[in-house]
CSV table of C-alpha atoms and ligand atoms in Angstrom, one decimal:
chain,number,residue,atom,x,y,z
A,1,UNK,CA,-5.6,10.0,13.4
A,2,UNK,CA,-6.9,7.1,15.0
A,3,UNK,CA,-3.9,4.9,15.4
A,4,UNK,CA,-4.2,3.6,18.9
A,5,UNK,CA,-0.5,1.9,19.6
A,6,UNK,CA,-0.7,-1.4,18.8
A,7,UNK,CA,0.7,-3.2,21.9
A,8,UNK,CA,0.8,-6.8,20.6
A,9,UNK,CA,3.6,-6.1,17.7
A,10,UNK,CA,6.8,-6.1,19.0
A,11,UNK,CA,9.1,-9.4,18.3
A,12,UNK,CA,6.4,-9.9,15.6
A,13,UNK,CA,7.3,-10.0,11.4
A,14,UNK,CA,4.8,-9.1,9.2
A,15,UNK,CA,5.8,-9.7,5.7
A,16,UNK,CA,3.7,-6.4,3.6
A,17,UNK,CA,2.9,-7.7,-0.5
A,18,UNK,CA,2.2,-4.0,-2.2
A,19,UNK,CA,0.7,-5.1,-5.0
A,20,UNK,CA,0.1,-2.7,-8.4
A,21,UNK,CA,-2.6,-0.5,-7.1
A,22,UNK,CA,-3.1,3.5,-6.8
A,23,UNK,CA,-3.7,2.8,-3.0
A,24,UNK,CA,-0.1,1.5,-2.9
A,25,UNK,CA,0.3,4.7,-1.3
A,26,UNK,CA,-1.7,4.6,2.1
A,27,UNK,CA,0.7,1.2,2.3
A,28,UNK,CA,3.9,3.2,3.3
A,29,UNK,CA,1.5,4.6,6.0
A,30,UNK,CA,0.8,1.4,7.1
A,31,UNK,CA,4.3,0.4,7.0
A,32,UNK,CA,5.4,3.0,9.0
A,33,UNK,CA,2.7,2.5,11.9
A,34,UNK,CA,3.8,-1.2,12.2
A,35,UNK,CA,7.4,0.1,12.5
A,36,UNK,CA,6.0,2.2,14.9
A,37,UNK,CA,4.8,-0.3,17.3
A,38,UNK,CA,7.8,-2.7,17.1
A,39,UNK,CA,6.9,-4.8,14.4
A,40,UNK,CA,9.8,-6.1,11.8
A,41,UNK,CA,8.3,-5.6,8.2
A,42,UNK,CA,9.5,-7.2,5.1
A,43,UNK,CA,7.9,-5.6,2.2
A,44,UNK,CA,7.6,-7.5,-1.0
A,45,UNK,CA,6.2,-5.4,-3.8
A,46,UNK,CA,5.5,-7.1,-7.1
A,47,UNK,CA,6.3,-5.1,-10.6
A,48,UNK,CA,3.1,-2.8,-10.9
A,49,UNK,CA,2.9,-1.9,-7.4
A,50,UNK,CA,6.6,-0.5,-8.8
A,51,UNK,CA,4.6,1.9,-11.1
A,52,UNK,CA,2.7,3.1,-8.2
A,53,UNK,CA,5.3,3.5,-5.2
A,54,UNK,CA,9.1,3.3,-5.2
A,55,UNK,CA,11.0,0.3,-3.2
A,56,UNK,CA,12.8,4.0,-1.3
A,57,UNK,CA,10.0,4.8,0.0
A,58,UNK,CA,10.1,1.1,1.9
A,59,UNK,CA,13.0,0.9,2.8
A,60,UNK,CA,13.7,3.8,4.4
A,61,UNK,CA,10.4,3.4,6.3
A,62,UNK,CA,11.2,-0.2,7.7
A,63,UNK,CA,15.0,0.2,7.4
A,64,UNK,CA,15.2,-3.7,5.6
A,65,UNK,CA,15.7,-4.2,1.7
A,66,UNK,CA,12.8,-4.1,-0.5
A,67,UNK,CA,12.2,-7.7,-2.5
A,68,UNK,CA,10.4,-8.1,-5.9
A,69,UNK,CA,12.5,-11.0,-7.8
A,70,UNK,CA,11.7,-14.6,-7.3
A,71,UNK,CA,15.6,-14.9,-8.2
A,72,UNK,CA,17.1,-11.8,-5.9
A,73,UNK,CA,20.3,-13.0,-5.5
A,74,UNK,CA,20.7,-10.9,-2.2
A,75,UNK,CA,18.9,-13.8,-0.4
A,76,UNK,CA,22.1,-15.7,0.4
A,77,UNK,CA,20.3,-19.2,-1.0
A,78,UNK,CA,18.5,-17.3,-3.6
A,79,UNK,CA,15.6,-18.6,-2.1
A,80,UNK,CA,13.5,-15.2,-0.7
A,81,UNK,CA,10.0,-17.1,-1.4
A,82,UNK,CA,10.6,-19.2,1.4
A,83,UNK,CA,13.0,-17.4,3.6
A,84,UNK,CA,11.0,-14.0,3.9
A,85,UNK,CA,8.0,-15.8,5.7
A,86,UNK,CA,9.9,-18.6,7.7
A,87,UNK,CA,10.3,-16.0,10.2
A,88,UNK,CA,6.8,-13.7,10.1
A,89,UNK,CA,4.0,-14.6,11.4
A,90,UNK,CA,1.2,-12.3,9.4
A,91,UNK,CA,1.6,-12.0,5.6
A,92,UNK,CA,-0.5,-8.6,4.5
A,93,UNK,CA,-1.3,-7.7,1.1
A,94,UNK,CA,-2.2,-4.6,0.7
A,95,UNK,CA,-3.3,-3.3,-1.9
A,96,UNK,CA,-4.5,-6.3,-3.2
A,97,UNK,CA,-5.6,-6.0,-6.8
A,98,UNK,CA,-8.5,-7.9,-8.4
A,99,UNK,CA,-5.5,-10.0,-10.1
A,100,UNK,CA,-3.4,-10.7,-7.2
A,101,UNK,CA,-6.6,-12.4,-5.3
A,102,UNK,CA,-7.1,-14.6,-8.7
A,103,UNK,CA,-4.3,-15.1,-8.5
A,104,UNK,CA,-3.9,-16.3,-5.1
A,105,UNK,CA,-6.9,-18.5,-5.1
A,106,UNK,CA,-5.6,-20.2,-8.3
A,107,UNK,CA,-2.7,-20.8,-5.7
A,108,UNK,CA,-0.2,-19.4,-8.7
A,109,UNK,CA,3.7,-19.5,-7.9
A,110,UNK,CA,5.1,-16.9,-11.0
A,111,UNK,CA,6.3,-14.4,-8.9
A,112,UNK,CA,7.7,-13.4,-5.3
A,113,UNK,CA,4.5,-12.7,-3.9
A,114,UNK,CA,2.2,-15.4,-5.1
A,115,UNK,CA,4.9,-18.2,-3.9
A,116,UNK,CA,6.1,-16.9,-0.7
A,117,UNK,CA,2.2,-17.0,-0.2
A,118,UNK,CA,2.1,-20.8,-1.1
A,119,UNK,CA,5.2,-21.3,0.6
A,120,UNK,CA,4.5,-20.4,4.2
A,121,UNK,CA,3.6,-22.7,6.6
A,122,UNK,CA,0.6,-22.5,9.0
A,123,UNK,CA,1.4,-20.3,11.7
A,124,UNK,CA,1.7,-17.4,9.3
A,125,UNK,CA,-1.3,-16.1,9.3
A,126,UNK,CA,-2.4,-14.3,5.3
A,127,UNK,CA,-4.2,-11.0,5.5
A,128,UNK,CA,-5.6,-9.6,2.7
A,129,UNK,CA,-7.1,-5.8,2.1
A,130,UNK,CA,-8.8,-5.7,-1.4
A,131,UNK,CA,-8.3,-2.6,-3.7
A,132,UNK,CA,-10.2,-1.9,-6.7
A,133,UNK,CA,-12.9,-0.7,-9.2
A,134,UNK,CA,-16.1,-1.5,-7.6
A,135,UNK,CA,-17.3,-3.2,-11.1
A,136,UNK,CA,-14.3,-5.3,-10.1
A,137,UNK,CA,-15.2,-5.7,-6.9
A,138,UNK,CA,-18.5,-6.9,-8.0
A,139,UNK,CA,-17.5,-8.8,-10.7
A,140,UNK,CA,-18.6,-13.0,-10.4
A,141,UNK,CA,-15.2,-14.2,-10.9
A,142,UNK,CA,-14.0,-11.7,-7.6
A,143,UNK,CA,-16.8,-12.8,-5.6
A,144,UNK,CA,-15.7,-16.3,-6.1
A,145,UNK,CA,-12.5,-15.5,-5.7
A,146,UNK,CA,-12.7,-14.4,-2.4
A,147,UNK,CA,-14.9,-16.7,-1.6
A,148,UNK,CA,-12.3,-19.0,-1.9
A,149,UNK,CA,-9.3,-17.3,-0.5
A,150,UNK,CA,-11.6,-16.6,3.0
A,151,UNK,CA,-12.2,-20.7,3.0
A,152,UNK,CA,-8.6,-21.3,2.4
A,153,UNK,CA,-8.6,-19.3,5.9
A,154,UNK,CA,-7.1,-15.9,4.3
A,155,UNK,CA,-9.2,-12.7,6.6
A,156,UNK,CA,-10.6,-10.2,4.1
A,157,UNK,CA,-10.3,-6.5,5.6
A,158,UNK,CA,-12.5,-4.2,3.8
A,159,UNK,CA,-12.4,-2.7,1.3
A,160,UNK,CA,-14.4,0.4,2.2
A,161,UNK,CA,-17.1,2.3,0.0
A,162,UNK,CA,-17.0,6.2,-1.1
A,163,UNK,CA,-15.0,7.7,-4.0
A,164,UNK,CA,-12.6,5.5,-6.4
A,165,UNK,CA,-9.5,6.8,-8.2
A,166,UNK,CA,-11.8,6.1,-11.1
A,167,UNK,CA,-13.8,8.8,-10.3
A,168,UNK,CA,-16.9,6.5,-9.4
A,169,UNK,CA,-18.6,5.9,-6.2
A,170,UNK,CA,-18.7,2.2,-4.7
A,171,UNK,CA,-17.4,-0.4,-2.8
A,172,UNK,CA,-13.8,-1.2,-3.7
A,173,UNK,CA,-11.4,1.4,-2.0
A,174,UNK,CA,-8.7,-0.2,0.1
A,175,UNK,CA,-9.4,0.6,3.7
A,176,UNK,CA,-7.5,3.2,5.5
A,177,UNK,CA,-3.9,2.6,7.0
A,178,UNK,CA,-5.0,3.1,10.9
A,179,UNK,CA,-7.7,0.4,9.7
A,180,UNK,CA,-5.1,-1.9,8.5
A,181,UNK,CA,-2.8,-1.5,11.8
A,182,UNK,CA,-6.0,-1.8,13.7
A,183,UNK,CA,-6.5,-5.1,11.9
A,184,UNK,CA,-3.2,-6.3,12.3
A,185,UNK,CA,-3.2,-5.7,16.1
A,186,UNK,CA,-6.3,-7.2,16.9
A,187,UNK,CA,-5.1,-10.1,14.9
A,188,UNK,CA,-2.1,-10.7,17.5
A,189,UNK,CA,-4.1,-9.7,20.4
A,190,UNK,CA,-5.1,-13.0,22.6
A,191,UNK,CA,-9.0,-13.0,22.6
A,192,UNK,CA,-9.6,-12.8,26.4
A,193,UNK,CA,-12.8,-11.6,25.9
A,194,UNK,CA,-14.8,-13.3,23.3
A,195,UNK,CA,-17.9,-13.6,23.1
A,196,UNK,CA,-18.2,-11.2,25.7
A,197,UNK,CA,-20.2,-7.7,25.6
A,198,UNK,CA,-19.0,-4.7,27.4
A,199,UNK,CA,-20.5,-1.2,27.7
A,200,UNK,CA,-18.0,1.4,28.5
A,201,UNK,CA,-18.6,5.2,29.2
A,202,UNK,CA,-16.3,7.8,28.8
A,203,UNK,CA,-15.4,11.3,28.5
A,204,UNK,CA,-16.3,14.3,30.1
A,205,UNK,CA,-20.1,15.6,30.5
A,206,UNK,CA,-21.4,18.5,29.4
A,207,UNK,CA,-24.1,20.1,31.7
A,208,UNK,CA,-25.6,23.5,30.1
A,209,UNK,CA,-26.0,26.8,31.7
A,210,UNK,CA,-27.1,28.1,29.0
A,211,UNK,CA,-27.3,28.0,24.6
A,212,UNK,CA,-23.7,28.8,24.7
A,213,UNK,CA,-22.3,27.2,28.0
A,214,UNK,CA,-21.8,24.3,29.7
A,215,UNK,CA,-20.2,22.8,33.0
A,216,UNK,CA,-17.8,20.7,32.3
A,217,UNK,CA,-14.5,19.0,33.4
A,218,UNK,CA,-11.3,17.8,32.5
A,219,UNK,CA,-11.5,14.3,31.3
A,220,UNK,CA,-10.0,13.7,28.0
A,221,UNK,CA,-11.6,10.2,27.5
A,222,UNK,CA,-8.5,8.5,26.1
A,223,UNK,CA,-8.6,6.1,29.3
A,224,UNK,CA,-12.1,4.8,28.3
A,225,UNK,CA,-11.3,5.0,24.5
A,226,UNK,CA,-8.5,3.1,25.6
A,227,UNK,CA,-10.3,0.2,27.2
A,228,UNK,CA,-12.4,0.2,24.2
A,229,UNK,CA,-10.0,-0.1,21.2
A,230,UNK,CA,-8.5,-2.9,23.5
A,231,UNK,CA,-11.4,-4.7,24.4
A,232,UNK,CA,-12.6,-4.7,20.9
A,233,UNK,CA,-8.9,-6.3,19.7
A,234,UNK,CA,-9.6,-8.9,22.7
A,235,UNK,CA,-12.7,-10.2,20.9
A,236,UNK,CA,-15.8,-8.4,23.0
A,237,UNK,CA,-18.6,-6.8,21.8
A,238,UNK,CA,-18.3,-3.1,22.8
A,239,UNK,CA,-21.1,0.1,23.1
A,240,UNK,CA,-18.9,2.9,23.8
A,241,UNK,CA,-21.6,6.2,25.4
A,242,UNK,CA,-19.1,8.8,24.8
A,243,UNK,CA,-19.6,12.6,26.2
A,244,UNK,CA,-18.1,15.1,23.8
A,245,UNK,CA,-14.2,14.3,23.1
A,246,UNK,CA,-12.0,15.2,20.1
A,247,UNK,CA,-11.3,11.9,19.4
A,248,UNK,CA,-12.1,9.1,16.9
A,249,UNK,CA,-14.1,6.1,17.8
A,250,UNK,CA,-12.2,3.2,17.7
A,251,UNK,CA,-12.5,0.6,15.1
A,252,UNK,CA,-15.0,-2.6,15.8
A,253,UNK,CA,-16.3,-0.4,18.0
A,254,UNK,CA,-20.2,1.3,18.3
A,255,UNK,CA,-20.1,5.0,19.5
A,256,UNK,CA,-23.1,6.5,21.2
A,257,UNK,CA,-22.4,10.3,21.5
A,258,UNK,CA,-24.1,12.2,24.4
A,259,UNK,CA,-23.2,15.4,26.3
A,260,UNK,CA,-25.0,15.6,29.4
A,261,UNK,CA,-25.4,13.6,31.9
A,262,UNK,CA,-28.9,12.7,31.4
A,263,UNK,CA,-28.2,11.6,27.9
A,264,UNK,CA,-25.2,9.2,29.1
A,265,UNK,CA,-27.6,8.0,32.0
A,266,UNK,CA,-30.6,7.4,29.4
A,267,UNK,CA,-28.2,5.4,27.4
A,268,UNK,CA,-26.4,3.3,29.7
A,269,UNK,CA,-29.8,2.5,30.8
A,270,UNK,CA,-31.1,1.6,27.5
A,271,UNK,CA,-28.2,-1.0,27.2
A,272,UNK,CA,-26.7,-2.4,30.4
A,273,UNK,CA,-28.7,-5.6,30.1
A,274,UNK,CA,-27.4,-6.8,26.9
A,275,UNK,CA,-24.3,-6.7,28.0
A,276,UNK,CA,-22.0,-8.8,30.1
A,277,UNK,CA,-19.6,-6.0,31.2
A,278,UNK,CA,-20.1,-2.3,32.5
A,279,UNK,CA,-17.0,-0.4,32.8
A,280,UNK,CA,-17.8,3.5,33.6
A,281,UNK,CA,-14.6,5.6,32.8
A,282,UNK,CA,-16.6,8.7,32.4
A,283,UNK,CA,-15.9,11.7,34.5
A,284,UNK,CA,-20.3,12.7,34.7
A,285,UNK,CA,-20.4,15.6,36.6
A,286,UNK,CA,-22.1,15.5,40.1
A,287,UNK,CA,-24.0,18.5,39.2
A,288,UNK,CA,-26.1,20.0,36.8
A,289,UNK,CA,-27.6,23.4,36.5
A,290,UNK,CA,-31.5,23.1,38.0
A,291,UNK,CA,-32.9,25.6,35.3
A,292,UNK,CA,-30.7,25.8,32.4
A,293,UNK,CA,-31.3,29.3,31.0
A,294,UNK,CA,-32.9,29.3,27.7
A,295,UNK,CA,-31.4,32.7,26.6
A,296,UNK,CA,-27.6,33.5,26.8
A,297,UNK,CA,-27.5,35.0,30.1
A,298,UNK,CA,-26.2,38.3,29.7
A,299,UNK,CA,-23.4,39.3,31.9
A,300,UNK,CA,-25.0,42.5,34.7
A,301,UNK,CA,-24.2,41.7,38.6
A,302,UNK,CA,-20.6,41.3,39.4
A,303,UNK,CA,-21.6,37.9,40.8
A,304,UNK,CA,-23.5,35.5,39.3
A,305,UNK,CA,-24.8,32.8,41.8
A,306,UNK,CA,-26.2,29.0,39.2
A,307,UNK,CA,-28.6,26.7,41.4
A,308,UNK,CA,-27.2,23.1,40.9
A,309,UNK,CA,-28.5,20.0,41.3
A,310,UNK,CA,-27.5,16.3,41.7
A,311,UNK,CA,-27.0,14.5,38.8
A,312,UNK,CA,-28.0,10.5,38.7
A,313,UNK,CA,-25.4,8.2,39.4
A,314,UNK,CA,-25.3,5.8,36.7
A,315,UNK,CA,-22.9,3.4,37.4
A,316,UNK,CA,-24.4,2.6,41.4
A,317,UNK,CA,-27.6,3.2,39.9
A,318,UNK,CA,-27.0,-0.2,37.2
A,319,UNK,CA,-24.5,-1.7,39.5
A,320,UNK,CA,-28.0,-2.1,42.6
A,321,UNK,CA,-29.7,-3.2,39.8
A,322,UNK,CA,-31.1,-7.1,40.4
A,323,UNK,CA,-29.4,-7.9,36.4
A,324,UNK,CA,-26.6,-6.1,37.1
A,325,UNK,CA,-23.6,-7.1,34.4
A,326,UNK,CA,-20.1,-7.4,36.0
A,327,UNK,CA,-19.1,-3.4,36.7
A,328,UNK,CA,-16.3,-2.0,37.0
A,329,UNK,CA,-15.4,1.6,38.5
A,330,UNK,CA,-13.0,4.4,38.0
A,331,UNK,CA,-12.7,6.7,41.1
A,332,UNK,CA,-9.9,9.5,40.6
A,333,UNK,CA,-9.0,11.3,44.2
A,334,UNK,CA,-6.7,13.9,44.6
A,335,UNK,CA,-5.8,12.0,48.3
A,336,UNK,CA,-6.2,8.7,50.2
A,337,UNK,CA,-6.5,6.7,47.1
A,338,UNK,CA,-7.1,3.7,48.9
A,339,UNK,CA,-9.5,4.7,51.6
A,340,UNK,CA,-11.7,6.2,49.1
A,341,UNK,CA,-11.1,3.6,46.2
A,342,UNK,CA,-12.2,0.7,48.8
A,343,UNK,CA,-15.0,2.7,50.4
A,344,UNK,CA,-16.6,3.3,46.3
A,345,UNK,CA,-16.4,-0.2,45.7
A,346,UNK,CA,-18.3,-1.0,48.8
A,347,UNK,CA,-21.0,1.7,48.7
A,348,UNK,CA,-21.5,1.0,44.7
A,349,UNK,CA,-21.2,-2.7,45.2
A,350,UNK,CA,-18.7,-3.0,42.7
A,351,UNK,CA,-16.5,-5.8,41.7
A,352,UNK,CA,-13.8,-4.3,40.6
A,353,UNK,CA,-12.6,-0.2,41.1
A,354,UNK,CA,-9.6,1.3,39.1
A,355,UNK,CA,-7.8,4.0,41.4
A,356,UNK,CA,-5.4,6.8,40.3
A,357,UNK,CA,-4.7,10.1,42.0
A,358,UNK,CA,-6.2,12.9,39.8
A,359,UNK,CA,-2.4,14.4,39.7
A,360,UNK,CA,-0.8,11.2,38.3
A,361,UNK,CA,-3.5,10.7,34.9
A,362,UNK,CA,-6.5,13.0,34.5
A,363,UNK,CA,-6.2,14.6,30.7
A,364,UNK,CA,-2.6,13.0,30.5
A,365,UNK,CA,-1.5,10.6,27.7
A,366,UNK,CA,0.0,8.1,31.0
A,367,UNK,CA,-1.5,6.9,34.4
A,368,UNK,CA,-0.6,5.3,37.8
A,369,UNK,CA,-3.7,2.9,38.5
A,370,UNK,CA,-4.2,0.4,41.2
A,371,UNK,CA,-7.1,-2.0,41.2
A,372,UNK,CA,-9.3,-3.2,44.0
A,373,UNK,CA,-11.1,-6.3,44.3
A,374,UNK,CA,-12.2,-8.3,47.2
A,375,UNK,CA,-8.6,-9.7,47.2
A,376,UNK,CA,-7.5,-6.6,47.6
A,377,UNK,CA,-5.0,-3.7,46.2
A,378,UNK,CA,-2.9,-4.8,42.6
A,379,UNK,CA,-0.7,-2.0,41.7
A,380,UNK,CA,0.1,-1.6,38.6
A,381,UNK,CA,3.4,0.1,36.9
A,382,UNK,CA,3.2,3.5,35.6
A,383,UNK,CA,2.2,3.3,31.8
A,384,UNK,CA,0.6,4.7,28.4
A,385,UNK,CA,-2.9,4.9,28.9
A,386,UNK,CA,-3.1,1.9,26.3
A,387,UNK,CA,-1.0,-0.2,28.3
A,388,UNK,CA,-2.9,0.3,31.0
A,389,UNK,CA,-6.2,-0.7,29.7
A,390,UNK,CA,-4.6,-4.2,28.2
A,391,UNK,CA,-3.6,-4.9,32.0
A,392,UNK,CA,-6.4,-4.0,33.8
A,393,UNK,CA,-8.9,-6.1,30.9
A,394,UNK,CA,-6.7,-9.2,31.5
A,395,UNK,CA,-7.3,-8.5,35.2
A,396,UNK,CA,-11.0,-8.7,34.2
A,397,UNK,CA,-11.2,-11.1,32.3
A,398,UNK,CA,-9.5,-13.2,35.1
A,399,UNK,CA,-11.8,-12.5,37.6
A,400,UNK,CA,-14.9,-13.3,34.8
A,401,UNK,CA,-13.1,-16.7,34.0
A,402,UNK,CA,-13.0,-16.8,37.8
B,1,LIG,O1,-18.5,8.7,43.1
B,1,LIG,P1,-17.5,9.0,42.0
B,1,LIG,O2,-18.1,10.0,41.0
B,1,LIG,O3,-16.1,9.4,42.4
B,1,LIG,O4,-17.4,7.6,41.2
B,1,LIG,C1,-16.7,7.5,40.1
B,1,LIG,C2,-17.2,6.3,39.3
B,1,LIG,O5,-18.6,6.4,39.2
B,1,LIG,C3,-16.7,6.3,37.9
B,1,LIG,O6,-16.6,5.0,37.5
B,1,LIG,C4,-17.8,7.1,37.1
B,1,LIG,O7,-17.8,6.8,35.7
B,1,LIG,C5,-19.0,6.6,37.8
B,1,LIG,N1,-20.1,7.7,37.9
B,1,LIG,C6,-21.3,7.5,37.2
B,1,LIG,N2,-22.3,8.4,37.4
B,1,LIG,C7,-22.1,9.5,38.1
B,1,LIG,C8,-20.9,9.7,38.8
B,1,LIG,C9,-19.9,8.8,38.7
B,1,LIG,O8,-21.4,6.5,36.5
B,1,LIG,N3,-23.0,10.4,38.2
């Protein structure tokens, strides 16, 4: 599940067009994660996407009534095709079959969902997430019908490639649910960072002892997949150099995996000066192993005593550099958060450290942070680890603008 909350959706309406196809059902997915994250969700379904899905299922997922009739005369002026969007500010369709896109770029007003779409005004945004037979997809006439819709200024998610209902293999499959939300996040997320490149690491490294062990620590890496979902929704370019996590890499995002932290200092250095940013979240691990057995070492002695040595230290090592990019540190200390937090960002020439006491965040799904700069300490509240990460970009991004 890769459903990273989506902080920019509550007070927003999104009015969701199901439209007749088999994907109809990854929709009440979608539904539900938009509920989820405080969004208001009108769905609209037209009469296939009825052979598909049932209006239930929607309703009880977004606790509002389910539309379908240009002449429902539950809308008090009869008049849902206007009044359902006068209040959203994103109209999704998805699915949207080969026919509901001709339809749309024909601009055609026969039904609920093709007026409401020529009925809203400018500030509602139309999303639309394609779903069909790839010889559809393909098809001349679809090509130039979504050609059309994207200069009428509709954004095109998807579709994705891989196996149809059909049975064939091709572009054409409506893009997951956790896709969509991730879509319709970034769409409301103020772009604070466009244009911008950031490099983040993350994650725990893995030093080995031997084939079947490893030193490693407690970092989950949600903090640094955190900052990159977000950073990514707030326009920037972002590398994420990721030791080994359970977790999924965020969408708009490119993953590097490594597990020691060699790897992670080979790849940081292999990037740092394409990019404008340089956050290190990882936890590396001061120490390695100096000779990493190449048999399992078998268990004899009732001690076992492993030679370590000092690992490089990537971020001061790219943050001395003469290019440095902007670079931002995370020091976790288990006491005098400030002393330490301060005395990092001096010896690391850093512009920017993110504190937190190892007790208040490390492996949780929340954190206490305070950032230093060279104005000083900013608290911030206590909050999801997503939360956090929106805060302390817009902090960033600030002191770039700066
Ligand atoms: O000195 P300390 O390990 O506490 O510093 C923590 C910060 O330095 C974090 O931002 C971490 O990602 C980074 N770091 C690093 N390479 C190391 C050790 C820490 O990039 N070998």
């Amino acid at each position: 599940m890769n459903a990273g909350p989506g902080l920019e959706l509550s007070g927003r309406t999104v009015v969701l067009v199901v439209t007749g196809g088999v994907a109809a059902y990854k929709s009440a997915e979608l539904a539900r994660l938009l509920v989820r994250d405080g969004a208001r969700v009108h769905v609209v379904m037209t009469e296939a996407a009825g052979h598909f899905i049932g209006a239930a299922t929607f309703q009880a997922i977004t606790g509002e009534p389910v539309w379908s009739d240009l002449w429902d005369a539950r809308m008090s002026n009869g008049m849902a095709h206007i009044n359902l969007t006068r209040d959203a500010q994103l109209v999704l369709i998805a699915p949207a079959t080969a026919d509901s896109i001709a339809r749309l770029a024909q601009g055609r007003a026969d039904d609920l969902a093709s007026t409401l779409c020529l009925a809203r005004d400018a500030s509602c945004a139309l999303m639309v997430a394609p779903a069909m037979n790839r010889q559809m997809w393909e098809h001349a006439a679809t090509v130039r019908n979504i050609n059309m819709l994207r200069s009428d200024g509709a954004f095109v998610i998807g579709p994705a490639s891989g196996e149809q209902a059909c049975g064939e293999l091709g572009p054409g499959r409506m893009v997951e649910a956790e896709e969509l939300h991730d879509a319709v996040c970034a769409h409301f997320t103020p772009k604070v960072l466009a244009g911008r490149r950031v490099l983040i690491t993350a994650g725990p490294t893995a030093e080995t002892i031997d084939p079947v062990r490893v030193v490693t620590n407690l970092s989950s890496g949600r903090m640094g997949y955190a900052l990159a979902r977000e950073a990514a929704r707030a326009g920037a370019e972002v590398t994420l150099v990721s030791g080994p996590t359970g977790l999924d890499c965020p969408h708009g995002t490119v993953r590097i995996n490594v597990r020691s932290a060699a790897e992670m200092h080979s790849a940081v250095l292999a990037r740092y000066q394409a990019c404008d940013v340089f956050i290190a979240v990882a936890a590396v691990a001061d120490y390695r192993p100096a000779a990493p057995s190449l048999r399992k070492i078998k268990k004899s002695a009732d001690t076992l005593s492993i030679e370590m040595v000092r690992n490089p230290d990537i971020l001061a090592e790219v943050a001395g550099r003469a290019d440095a990019p902007f670079c931002v540190g995370f020091a976790a200390e288990s006491h005098d958060l400030d002393g330490y937090a301060q005395a990092k960002r001096l010896s690391k020439k850093l512009p920017l450290v993110v504190g937190n006491l190892v007790a208040d965040g490390l492996g949780g799904d929340e954190n206490e942070v305070v950032l230093y700069d060279d104005a000083g300490r900013h608290p911030l509240q206590r909050a999801s680890k997503p939360v956090l990460a929106r805060a302390i970009l817009a902090h960033l991004s600030r002191m770039l603008d700066r």
